[in-house]
mmCIF file of C-alpha atoms in Angstrom:
data_model
loop_
_atom_site.group_PDB
_atom_site.id
_atom_site.type_symbol
_atom_site.label_atom_id
_atom_site.label_comp_id
_atom_site.label_asym_id
_atom_site.label_seq_id
_atom_site.Cartn_x
_atom_site.Cartn_y
_atom_site.Cartn_z
ATOM 1 C CA MET A 1 -53.165 198.233 14.998
ATOM 2 C CA VAL A 2 -54.451 201.775 14.984
ATOM 3 C CA SER A 3 -52.598 205.058 14.742
ATOM 4 C CA VAL A 4 -53.775 207.751 17.135
ATOM 5 C CA GLU A 5 -53.057 211.439 17.757
ATOM 6 C CA ALA A 6 -50.782 210.641 20.691
ATOM 7 C CA ILE A 7 -49.633 207.725 22.810
ATOM 8 C CA ASN A 8 -51.355 207.838 26.195
ATOM 9 C CA SER A 9 -51.338 205.957 29.504
ATOM 10 C CA GLU A 10 -53.915 203.425 28.270
ATOM 11 C CA HIS A 11 -51.615 202.412 25.418
ATOM 12 C CA ARG A 12 -48.708 202.042 27.830
ATOM 13 C CA ALA A 13 -50.812 199.966 30.230
ATOM 14 C CA GLN A 14 -51.797 197.619 27.396
ATOM 15 C CA LEU A 15 -48.149 197.174 26.382
ATOM 16 C CA PHE A 16 -47.129 196.535 30.001
ATOM 17 C CA ASN A 17 -49.838 193.889 30.400
ATOM 18 C CA TYR A 18 -48.715 192.157 27.199
ATOM 19 C CA MET A 19 -45.121 192.210 28.400
ATOM 20 C CA ARG A 20 -46.052 190.656 31.756
ATOM 21 C CA ILE A 21 -48.287 187.988 30.220
ATOM 22 C CA THR A 22 -45.775 186.944 27.555
ATOM 23 C CA ASP A 23 -42.672 187.217 29.782
ATOM 24 C CA HIS A 24 -41.054 189.648 27.340
ATOM 25 C CA THR A 25 -38.650 192.093 28.967
ATOM 26 C CA ARG A 26 -38.561 194.550 26.051
ATOM 27 C CA GLY A 27 -41.442 196.336 24.391
ATOM 28 C CA ILE A 28 -42.001 199.209 21.985
ATOM 29 C CA LEU A 29 -44.929 201.495 21.209
ATOM 30 C CA ILE A 30 -44.941 203.085 17.766
ATOM 31 C CA ASN A 31 -47.429 205.680 16.599
ATOM 32 C CA PHE A 32 -47.697 206.753 12.968
ATOM 33 C CA GLY A 33 -50.595 209.154 13.618
ATOM 34 C CA GLU A 34 -48.546 212.087 14.867
ATOM 35 C CA LYS A 35 -46.828 214.598 12.620
ATOM 36 C CA ARG A 36 -43.588 212.696 13.203
ATOM 37 C CA LEU A 37 -43.103 209.031 13.909
ATOM 38 C CA ARG A 38 -43.108 208.491 17.667
ATOM 39 C CA ALA A 39 -41.710 205.479 19.454
ATOM 40 C CA GLU A 40 -41.261 204.613 23.113
ATOM 41 C CA ARG A 41 -39.058 201.708 24.195
ATOM 42 C CA TYR A 42 -39.560 200.012 27.554
ATOM 43 C CA LEU A 43 -37.802 197.413 29.648
ATOM 44 C CA TYR A 44 -39.562 195.291 32.235
ATOM 45 C CA ASP A 45 -37.657 194.667 35.463
ATOM 46 C CA GLU A 46 -39.262 191.501 36.832
ATOM 47 C CA VAL A 47 -37.473 191.749 40.183
ATOM 48 C CA ASP A 48 -38.928 195.177 40.980
ATOM 49 C CA ASP A 49 -42.044 194.710 38.790
ATOM 50 C CA ASN A 50 -41.166 198.006 37.174
ATOM 51 C CA PHE A 51 -41.216 199.353 33.609
ATOM 52 C CA ILE A 52 -38.363 201.585 32.511
ATOM 53 C CA LEU A 53 -38.663 204.055 29.640
ATOM 54 C CA LEU A 54 -35.453 203.873 27.631
ATOM 55 C CA THR A 55 -34.088 207.224 26.514
ATOM 56 C CA GLN A 56 -30.920 208.338 24.774
ATOM 57 C CA GLU A 57 -29.587 209.302 28.188
ATOM 58 C CA ASN A 58 -30.227 206.036 30.075
ATOM 59 C CA TYR A 59 -30.297 203.150 27.591
ATOM 60 C CA LYS A 60 -26.619 202.299 28.074
ATOM 61 C CA LEU A 61 -27.373 201.507 31.721
ATOM 62 C CA TYR A 62 -29.732 198.713 30.651
ATOM 63 C CA ILE A 63 -28.654 197.480 27.203
ATOM 64 C CA ASP A 64 -25.432 195.585 26.537
ATOM 65 C CA ASP A 65 -23.695 196.435 23.273
#
C-alpha cells in the first residue's frame, strides 16, 4: 500500500480489476497522502458490468439498512 497525492483512474482501474477477479461487489479506495483522508466507495453491478461510485446522495439506492 502506498499513499499518493491523489487517487487517479489507474487506481480505480486496479480496484475494479480486483473486484471482478475476486467476485466482490463492494470496494473502497483510501488515500492518506492528501491533506485530508480521501475515500471512494464503489459497487460492482455484475449484470451491467458497471461500477457505481457511492455518494451521500445515491448510496440509499444501493445499500439496504
